[in-house]
PDB file of C-alpha atoms in Angstrom:
ATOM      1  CA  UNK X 116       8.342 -29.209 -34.594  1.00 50.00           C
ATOM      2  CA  UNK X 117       5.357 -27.913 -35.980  1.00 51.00           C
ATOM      3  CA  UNK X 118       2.838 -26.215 -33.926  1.00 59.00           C
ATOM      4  CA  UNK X 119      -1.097 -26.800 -34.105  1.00 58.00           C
ATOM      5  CA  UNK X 120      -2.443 -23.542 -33.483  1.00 59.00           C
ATOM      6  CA  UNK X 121      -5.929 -24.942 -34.314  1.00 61.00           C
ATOM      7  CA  UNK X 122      -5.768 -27.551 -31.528  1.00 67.00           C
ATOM      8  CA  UNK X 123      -4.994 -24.626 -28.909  1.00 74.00           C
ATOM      9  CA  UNK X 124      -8.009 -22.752 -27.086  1.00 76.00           C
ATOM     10  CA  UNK X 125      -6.478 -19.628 -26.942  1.00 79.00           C
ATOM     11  CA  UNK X 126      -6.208 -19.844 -30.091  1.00 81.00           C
ATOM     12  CA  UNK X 127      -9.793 -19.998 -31.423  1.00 87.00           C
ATOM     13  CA  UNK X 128     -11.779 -17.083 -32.855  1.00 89.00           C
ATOM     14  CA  UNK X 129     -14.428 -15.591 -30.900  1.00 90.00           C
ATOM     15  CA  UNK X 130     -17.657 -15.536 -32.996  1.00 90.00           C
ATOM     16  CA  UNK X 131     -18.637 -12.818 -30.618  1.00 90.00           C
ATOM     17  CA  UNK X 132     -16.379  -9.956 -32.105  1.00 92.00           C
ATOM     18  CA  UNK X 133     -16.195 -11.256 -35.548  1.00 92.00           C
ATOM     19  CA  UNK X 134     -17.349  -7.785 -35.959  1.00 94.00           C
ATOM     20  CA  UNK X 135     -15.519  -6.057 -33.183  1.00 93.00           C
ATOM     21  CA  UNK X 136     -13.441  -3.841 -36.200  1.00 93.00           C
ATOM     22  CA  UNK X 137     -16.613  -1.864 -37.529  1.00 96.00           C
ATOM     23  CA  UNK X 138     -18.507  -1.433 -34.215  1.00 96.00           C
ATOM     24  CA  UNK X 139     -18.779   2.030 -32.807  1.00 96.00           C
ATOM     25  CA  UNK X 140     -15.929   2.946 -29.917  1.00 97.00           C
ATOM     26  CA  UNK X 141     -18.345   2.710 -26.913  1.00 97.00           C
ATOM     27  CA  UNK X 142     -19.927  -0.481 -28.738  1.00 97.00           C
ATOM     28  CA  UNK X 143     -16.838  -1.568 -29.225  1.00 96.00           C
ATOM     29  CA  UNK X 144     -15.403  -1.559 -25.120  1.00 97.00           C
ATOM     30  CA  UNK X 145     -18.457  -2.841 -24.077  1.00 97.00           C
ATOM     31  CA  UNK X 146     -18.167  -5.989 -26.133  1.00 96.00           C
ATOM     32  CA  UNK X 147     -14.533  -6.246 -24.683  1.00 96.00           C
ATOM     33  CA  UNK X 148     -16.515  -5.589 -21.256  1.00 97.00           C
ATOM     34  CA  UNK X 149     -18.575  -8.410 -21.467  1.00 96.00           C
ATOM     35  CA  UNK X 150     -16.086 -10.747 -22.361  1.00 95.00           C
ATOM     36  CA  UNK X 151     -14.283  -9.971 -19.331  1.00 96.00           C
ATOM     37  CA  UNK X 152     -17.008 -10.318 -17.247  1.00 97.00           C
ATOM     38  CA  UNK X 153     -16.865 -14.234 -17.996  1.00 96.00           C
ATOM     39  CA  UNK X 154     -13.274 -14.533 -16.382  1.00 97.00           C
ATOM     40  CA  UNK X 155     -13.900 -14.459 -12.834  1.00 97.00           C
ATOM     41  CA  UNK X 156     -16.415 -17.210 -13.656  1.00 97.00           C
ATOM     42  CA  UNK X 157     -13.884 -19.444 -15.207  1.00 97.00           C
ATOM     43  CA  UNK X 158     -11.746 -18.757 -12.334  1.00 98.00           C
ATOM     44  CA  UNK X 159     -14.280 -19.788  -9.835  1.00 98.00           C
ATOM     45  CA  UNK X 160     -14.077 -23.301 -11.340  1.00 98.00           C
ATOM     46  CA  UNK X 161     -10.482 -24.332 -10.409  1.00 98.00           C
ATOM     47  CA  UNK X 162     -11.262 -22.870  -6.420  1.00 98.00           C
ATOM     48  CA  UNK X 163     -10.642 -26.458  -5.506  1.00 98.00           C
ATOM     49  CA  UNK X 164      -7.439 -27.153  -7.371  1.00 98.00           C
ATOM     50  CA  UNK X 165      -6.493 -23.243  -6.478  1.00 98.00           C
ATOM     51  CA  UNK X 166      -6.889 -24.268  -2.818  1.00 98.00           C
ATOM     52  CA  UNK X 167      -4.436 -26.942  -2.855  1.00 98.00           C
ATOM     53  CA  UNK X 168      -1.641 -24.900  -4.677  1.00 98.00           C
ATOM     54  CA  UNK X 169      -2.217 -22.242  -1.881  1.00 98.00           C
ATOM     55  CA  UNK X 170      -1.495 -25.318   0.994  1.00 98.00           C
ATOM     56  CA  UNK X 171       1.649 -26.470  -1.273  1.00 97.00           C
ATOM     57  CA  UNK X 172       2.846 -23.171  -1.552  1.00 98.00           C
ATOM     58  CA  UNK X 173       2.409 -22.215   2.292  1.00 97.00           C
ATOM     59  CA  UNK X 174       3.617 -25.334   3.204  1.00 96.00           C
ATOM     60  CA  UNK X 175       6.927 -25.289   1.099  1.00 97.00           C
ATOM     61  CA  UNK X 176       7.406 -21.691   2.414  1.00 97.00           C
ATOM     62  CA  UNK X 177       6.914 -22.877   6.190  1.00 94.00           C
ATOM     63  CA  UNK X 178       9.895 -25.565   5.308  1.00 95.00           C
ATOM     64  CA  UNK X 179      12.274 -22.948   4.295  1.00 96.00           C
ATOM     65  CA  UNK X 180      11.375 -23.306   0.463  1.00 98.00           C
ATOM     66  CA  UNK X 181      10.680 -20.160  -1.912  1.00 98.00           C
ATOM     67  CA  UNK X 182       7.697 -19.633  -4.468  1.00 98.00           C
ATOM     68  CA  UNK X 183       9.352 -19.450  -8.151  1.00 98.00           C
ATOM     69  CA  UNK X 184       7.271 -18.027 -11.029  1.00 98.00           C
ATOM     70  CA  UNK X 185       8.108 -18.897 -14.798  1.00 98.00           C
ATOM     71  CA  UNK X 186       6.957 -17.867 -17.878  1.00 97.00           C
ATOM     72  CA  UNK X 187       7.464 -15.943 -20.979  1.00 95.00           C
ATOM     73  CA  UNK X 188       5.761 -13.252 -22.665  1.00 94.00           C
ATOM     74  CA  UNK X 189       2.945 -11.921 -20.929  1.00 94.00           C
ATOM     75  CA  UNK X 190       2.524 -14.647 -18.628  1.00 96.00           C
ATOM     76  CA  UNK X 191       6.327 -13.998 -17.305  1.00 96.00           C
ATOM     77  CA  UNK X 192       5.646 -10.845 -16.880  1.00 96.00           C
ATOM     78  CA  UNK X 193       2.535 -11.420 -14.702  1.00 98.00           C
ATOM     79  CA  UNK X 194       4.466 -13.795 -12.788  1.00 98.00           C
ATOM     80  CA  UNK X 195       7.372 -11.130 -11.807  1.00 97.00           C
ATOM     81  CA  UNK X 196       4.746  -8.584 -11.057  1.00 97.00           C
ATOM     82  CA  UNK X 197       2.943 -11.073  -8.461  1.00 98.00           C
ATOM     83  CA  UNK X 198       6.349 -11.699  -6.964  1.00 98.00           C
ATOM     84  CA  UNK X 199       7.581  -7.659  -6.796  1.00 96.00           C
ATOM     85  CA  UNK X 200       4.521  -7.125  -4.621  1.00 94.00           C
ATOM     86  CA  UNK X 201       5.020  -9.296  -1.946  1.00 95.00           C
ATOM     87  CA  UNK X 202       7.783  -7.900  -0.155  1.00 93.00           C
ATOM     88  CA  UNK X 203       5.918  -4.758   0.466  1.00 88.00           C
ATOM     89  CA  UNK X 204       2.686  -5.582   1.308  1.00 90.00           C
ATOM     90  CA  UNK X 205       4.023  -8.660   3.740  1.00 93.00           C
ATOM     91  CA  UNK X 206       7.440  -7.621   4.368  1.00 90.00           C
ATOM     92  CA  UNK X 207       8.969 -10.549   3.218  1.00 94.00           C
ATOM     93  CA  UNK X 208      12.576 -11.134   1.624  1.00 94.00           C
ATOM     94  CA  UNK X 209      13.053 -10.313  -2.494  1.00 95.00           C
ATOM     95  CA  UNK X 210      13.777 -13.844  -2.585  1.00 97.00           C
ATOM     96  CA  UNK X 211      11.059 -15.928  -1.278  1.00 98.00           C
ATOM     97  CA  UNK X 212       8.860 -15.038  -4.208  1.00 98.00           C
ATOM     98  CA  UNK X 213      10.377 -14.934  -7.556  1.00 98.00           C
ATOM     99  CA  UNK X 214       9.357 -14.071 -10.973  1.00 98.00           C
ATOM    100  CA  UNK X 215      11.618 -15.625 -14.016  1.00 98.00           C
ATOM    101  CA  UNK X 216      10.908 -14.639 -17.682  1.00 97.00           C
ATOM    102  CA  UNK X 217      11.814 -16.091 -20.864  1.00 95.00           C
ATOM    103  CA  UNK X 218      14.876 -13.946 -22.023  1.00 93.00           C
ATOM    104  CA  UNK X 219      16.083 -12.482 -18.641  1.00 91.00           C
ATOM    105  CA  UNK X 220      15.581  -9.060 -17.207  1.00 90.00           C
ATOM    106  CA  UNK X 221      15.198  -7.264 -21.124  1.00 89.00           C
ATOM    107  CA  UNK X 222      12.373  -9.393 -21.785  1.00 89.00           C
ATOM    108  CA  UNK X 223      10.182  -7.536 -19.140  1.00 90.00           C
ATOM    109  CA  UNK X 224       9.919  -4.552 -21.144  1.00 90.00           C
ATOM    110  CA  UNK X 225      11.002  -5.526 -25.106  1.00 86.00           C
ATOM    111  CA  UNK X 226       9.424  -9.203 -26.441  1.00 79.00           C
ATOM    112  CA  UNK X 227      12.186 -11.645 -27.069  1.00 75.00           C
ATOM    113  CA  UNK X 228      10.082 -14.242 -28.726  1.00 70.00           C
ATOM    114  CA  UNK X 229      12.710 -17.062 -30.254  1.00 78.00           C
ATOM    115  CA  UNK X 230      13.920 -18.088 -25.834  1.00 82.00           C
ATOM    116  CA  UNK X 231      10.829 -19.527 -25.094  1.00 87.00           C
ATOM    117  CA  UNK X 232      11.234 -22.230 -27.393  1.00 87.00           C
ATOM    118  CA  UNK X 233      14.133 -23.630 -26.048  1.00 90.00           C
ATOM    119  CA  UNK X 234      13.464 -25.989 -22.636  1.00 94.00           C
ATOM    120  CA  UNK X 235      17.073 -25.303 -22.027  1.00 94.00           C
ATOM    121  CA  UNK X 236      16.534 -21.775 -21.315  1.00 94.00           C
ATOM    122  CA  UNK X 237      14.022 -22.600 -18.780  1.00 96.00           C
ATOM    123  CA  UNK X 238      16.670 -25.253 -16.661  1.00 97.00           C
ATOM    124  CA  UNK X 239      19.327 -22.791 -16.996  1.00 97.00           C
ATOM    125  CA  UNK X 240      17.233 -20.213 -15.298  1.00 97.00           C
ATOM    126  CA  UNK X 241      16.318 -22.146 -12.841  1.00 98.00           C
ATOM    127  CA  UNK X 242      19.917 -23.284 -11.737  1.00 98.00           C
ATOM    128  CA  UNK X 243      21.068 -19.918 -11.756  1.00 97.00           C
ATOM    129  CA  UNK X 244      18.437 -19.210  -8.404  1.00 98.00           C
ATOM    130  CA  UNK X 245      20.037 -22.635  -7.015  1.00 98.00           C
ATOM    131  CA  UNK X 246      16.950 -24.215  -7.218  1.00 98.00           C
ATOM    132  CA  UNK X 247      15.933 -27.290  -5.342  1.00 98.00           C
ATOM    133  CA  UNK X 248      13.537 -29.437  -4.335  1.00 97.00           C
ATOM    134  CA  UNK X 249      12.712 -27.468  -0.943  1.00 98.00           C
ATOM    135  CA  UNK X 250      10.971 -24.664  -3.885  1.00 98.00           C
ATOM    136  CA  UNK X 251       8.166 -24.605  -5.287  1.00 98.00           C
ATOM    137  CA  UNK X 252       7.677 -23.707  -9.101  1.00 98.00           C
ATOM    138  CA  UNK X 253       4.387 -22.206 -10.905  1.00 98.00           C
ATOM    139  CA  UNK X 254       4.758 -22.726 -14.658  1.00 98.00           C
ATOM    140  CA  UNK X 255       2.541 -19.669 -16.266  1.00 98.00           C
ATOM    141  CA  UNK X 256       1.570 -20.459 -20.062  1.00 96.00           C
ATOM    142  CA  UNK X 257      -1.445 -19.567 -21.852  1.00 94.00           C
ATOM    143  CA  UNK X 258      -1.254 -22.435 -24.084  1.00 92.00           C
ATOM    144  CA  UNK X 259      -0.017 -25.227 -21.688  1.00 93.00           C
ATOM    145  CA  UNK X 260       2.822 -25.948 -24.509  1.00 93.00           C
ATOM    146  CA  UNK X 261       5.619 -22.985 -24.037  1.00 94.00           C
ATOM    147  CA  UNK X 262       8.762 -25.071 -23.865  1.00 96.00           C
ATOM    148  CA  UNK X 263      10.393 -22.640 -21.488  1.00 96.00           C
ATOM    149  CA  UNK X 264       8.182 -23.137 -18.856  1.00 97.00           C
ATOM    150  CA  UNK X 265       7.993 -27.249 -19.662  1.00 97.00           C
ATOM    151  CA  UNK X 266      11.423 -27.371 -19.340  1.00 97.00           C
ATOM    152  CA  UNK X 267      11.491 -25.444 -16.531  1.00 98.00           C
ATOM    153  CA  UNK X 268       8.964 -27.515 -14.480  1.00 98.00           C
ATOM    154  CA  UNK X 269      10.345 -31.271 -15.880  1.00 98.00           C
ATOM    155  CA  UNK X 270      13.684 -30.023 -14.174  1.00 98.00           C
ATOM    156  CA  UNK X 271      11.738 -28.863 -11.241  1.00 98.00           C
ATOM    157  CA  UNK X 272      10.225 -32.378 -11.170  1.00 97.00           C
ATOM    158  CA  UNK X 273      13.307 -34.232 -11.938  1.00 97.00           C
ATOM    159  CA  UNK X 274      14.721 -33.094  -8.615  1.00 97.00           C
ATOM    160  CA  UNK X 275      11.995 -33.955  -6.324  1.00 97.00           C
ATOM    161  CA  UNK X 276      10.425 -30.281  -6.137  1.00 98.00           C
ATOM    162  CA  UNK X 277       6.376 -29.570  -6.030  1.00 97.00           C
ATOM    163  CA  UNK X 278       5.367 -28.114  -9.253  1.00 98.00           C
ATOM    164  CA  UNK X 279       1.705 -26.090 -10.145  1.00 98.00           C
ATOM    165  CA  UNK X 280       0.691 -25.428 -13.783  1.00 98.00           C
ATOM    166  CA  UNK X 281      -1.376 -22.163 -14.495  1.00 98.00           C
ATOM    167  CA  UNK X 282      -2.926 -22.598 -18.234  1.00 97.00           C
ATOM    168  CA  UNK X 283      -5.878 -21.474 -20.294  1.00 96.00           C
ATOM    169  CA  UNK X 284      -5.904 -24.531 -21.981  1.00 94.00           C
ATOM    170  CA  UNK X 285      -7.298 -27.669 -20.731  1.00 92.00           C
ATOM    171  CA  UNK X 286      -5.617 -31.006 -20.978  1.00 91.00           C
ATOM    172  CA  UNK X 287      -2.364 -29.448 -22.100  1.00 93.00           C
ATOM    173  CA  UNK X 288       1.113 -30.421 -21.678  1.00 94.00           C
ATOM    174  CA  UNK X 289       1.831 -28.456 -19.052  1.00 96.00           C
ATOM    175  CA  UNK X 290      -1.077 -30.348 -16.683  1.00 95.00           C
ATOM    176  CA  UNK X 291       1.334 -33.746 -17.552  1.00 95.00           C
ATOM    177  CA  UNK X 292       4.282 -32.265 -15.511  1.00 95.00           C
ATOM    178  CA  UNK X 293       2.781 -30.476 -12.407  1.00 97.00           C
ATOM    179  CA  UNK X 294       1.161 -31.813  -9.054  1.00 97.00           C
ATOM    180  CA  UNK X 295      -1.569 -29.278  -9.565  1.00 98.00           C
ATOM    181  CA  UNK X 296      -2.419 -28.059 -12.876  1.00 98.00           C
ATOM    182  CA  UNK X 297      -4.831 -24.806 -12.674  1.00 98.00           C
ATOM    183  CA  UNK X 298      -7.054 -24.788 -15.714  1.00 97.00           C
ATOM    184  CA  UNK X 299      -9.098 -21.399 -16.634  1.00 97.00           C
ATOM    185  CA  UNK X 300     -10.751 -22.030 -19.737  1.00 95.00           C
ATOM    186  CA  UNK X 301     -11.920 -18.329 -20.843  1.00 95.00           C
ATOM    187  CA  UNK X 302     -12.961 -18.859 -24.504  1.00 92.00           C
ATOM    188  CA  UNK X 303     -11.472 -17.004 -27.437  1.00 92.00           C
ATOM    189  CA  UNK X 304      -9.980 -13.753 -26.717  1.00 92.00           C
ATOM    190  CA  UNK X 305     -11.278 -10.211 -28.158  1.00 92.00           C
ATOM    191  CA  UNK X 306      -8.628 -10.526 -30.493  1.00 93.00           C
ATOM    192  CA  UNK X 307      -7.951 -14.304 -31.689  1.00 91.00           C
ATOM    193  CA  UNK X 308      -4.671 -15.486 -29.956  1.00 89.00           C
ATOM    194  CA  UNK X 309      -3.942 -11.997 -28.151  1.00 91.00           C
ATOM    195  CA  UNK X 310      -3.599 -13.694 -24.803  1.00 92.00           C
ATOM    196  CA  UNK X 311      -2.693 -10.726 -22.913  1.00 94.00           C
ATOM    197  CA  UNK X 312      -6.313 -10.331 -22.457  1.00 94.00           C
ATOM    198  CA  UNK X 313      -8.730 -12.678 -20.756  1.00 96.00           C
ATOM    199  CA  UNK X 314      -6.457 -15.206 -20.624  1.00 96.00           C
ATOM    200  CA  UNK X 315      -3.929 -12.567 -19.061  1.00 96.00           C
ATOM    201  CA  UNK X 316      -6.743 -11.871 -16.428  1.00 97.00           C
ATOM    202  CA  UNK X 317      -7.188 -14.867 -15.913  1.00 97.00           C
ATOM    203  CA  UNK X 318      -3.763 -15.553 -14.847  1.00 98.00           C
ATOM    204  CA  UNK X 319      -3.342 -12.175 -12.597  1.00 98.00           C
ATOM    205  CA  UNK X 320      -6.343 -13.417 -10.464  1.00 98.00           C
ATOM    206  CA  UNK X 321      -4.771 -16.551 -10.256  1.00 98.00           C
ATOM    207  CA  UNK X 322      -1.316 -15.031  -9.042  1.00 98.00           C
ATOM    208  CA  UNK X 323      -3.014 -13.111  -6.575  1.00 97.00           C
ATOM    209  CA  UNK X 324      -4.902 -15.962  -4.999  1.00 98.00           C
ATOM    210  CA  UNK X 325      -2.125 -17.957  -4.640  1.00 98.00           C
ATOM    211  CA  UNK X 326       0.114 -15.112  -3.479  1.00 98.00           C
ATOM    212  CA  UNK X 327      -2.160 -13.821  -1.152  1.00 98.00           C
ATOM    213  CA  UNK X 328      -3.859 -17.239   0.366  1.00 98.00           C
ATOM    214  CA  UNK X 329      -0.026 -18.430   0.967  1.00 97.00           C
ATOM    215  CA  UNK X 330       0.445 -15.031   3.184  1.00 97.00           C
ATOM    216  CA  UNK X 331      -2.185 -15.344   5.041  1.00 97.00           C
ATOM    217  CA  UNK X 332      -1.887 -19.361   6.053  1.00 96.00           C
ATOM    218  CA  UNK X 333       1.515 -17.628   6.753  1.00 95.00           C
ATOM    219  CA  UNK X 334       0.069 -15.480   9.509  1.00 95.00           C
ATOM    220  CA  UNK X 335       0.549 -12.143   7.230  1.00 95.00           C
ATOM    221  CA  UNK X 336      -2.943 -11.154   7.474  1.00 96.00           C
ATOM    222  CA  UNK X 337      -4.883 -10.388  11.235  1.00 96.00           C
ATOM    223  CA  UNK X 338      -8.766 -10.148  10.260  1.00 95.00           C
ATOM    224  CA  UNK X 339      -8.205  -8.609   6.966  1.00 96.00           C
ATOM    225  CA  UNK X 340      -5.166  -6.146   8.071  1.00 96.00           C
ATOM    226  CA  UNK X 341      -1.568  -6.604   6.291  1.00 93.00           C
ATOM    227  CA  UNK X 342       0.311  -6.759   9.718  1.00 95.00           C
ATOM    228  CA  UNK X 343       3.837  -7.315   8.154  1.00 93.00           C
ATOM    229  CA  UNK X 344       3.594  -4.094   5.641  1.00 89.00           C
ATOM    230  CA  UNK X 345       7.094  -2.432   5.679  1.00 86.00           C
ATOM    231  CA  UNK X 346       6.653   1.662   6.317  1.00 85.00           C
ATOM    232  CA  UNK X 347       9.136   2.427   3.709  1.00 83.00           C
ATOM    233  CA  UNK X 348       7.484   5.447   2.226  1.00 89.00           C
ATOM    234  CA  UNK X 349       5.138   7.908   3.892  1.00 91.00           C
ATOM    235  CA  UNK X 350       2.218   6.503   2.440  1.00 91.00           C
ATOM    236  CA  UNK X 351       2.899   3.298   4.293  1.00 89.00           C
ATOM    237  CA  UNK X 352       3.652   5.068   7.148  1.00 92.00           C
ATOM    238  CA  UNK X 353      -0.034   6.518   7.192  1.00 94.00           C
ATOM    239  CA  UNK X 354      -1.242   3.167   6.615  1.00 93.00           C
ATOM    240  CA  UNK X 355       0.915   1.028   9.581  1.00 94.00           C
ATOM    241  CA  UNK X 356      -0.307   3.912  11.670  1.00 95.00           C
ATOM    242  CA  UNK X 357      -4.050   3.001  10.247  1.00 96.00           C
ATOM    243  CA  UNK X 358      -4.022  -0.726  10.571  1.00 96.00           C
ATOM    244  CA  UNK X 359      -3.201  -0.451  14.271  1.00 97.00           C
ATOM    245  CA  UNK X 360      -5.852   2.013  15.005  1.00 97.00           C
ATOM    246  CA  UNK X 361      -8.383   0.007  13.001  1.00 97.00           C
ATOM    247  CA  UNK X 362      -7.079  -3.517  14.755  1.00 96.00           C
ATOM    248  CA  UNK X 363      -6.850  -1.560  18.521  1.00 96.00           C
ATOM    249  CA  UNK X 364      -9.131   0.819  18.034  1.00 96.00           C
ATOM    250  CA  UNK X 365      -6.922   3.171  20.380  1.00 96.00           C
ATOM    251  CA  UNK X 366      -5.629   6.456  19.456  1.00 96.00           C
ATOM    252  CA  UNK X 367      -3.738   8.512  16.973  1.00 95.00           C
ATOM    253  CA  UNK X 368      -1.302   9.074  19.698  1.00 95.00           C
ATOM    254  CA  UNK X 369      -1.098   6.217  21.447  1.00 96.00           C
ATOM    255  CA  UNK X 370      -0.709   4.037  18.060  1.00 96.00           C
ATOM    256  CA  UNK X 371       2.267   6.916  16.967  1.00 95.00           C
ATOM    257  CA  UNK X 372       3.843   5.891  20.879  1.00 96.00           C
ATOM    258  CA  UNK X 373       3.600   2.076  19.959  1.00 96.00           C
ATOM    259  CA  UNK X 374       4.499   2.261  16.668  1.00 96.00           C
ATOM    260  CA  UNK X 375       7.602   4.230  17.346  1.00 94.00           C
ATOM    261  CA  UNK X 376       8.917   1.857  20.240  1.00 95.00           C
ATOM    262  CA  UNK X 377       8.537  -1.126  17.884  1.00 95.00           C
ATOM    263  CA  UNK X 378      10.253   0.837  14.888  1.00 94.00           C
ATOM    264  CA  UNK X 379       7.383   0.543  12.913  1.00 94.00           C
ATOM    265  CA  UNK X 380       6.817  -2.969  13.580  1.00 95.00           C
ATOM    266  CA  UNK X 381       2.930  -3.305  13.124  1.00 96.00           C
ATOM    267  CA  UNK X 382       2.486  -6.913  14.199  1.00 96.00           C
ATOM    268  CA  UNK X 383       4.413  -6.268  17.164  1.00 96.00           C
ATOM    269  CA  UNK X 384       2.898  -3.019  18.012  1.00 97.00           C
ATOM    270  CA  UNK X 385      -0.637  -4.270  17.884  1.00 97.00           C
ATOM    271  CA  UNK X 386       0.032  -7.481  19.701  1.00 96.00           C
ATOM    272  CA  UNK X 387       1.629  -5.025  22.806  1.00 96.00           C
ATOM    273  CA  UNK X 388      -1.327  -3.022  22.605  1.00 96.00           C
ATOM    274  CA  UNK X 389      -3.627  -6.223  22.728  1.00 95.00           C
ATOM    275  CA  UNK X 390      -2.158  -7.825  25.440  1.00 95.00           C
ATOM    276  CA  UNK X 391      -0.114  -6.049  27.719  1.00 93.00           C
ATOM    277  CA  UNK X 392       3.122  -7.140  27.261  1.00 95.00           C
ATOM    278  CA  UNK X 393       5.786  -5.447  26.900  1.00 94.00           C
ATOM    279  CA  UNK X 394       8.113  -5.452  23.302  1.00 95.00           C
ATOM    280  CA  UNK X 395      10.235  -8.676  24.431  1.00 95.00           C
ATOM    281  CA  UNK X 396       7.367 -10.880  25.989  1.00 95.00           C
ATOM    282  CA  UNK X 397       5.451  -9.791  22.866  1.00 95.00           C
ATOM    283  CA  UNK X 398       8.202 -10.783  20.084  1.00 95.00           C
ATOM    284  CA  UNK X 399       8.648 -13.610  22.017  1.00 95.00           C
ATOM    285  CA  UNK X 400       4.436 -15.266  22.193  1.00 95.00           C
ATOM    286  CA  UNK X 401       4.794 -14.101  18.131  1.00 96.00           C
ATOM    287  CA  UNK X 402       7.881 -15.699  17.788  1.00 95.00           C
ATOM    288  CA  UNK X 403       6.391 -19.088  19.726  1.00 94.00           C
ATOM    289  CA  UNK X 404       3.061 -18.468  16.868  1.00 95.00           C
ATOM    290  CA  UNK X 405       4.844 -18.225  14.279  1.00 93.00           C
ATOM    291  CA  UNK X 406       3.576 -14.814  13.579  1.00 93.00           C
ATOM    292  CA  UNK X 407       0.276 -15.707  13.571  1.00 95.00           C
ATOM    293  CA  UNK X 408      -1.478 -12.628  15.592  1.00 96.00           C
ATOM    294  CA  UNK X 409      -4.710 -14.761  16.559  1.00 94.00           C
ATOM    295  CA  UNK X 410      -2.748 -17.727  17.551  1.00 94.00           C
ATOM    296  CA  UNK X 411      -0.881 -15.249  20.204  1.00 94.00           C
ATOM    297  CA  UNK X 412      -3.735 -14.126  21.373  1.00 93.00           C
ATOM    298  CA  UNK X 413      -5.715 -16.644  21.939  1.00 92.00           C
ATOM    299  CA  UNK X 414      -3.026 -18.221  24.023  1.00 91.00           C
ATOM    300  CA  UNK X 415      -2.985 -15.136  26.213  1.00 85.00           C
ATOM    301  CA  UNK X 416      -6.579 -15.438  27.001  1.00 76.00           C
ATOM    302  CA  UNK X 417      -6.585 -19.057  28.200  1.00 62.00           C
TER     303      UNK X 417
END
């Protein structure tokens, strides 16, 4: 089937850098500059429907559900590099958050254009993760048509699971087959049809929204604080040791003592300090919040 490039927004040519080839470097990155400035913008107008993908997602993932990514090209690639930074920052399995790609594992770093045509692709993918309807899927497509990703979330559909649509194109195909279709309409890129750019942006701040709003409705943030980081390195070491200084405001030493007892366990370790309890009573008043350090606290004080 033939594809209308014309009808596509991503598509269009920006009459702003009709010139962009002849312009002076610095001329040249600012125009690129002020395009981007636009995105956050265009984000800012799906909040609402960005919102309710964050309570699907949180709420899928408090049922025992995981948050599945799909795309191809850049968009697949955006997806897997939302999902790889989860279990670091908020100590979470490699499995609740998963990014697939058109064309498997090679496709992350070499472009294997021809698989995201085929919807098949997209189902088999999917099966191969044992998805089901407890998941949650997030089809990622610039141009709300890549039949990877449409395939992936009518299968997704067909089996009773929640389904959100992240496009740069609006009233696409991809908005007929989700619950929640996000929307960010950036204009034409720098470069006509190089969608790795604003629409690209687009996208990340999207991902990272929805990543990070889930977490916290998940309890994985106290004030701003990452509470479930895993100390895996010595950087994050340092930084467990920091967050429960900043979040006690006790000492170097004392947060080291803590810290140590708990094996590193910074929820745990600040919700000792905070209260009084020792390590057991403490997992336990997390375990009966659901991890939610304010909710455990708050408790304490009635």
């Amino acid at each position: 089937m033939k594809i209308d490039l014309d009808r596509l927004a991503t598509e269009q040519r920006n009459p702003l850098t009709m010139d962009i080839d002849i312009l002076p470097t610095e001329d040249m990155i600012r125009v690129i500059n002020e395009e981007d400035k636009k995105i956050a913008f265009a984000v800012e107008k799906q909040i609402p429907n960005i919102a309710k993908a964050v309570d699907l997602i949180a709420n899928a993932m408090e049922n025992g559900g995981r948050l599945i990514y799909i795309g191809a090209g850049t968009s697949g690639r955006l997806g897997i590099l939302d999902a790889s930074e989860c279990p670091p920052t908020y100590g979470v399995s490699y499995e609740l958050v998963q990014g697939l790609i058109a064309g498997g594992h090679t496709a992350i770093f070499k472009a294997m254009e021809g698989v995201e045509d085929r919807k098949e692709e997209g189902i088999k993918d999917l099966k191969e993760i044992n998805f089901t309807n407890k998941d949650i899927l997030v089809g990622i497509a610039a141009s709300g048509r890549t039949p990877y990703v449409i395939g992936g979330l009518e299968y997704a559909k067909s089996i009773g699971a929640m389904t959100i649509g992240i496009t740069n194109t609006n009233n696409s195909e991809i908005s007929k087959v989700t619950d929640i279709c996000i929307a960010v309409e950036v204009g034409g890129e720098v470069v006509t049809g190089s969608t790795r750019m604003k629409s690209g942006t687009a996208q990340k701040m999207v991902l990272n929204m929805l990543s990070t709003g889930a977490m916290i409705k998940r309890g994985k943030v106290y004030e701003n604080l990452m509470v479930d980081v895993k100390a895996s390195n010595k950087k994050l070491v340092e930084r467990a040791k920091r967050i429960v200084i900043q979040a006690t405001k006790v000492t170097e030493e004392i947060a080291i003592r803590y810290l140590k007892e708990t094996e590193y366990d910074v929820k745990l370790t600040i919700t000792m300090i905070k209260t009084g309890l020792d390590k057991k009573e403490s997992k336990e008043l997390l375990e009966k919040h659901k991890g939610h350090i304010r909710k455990a606290l708050e408790s304490v004080r009635k």
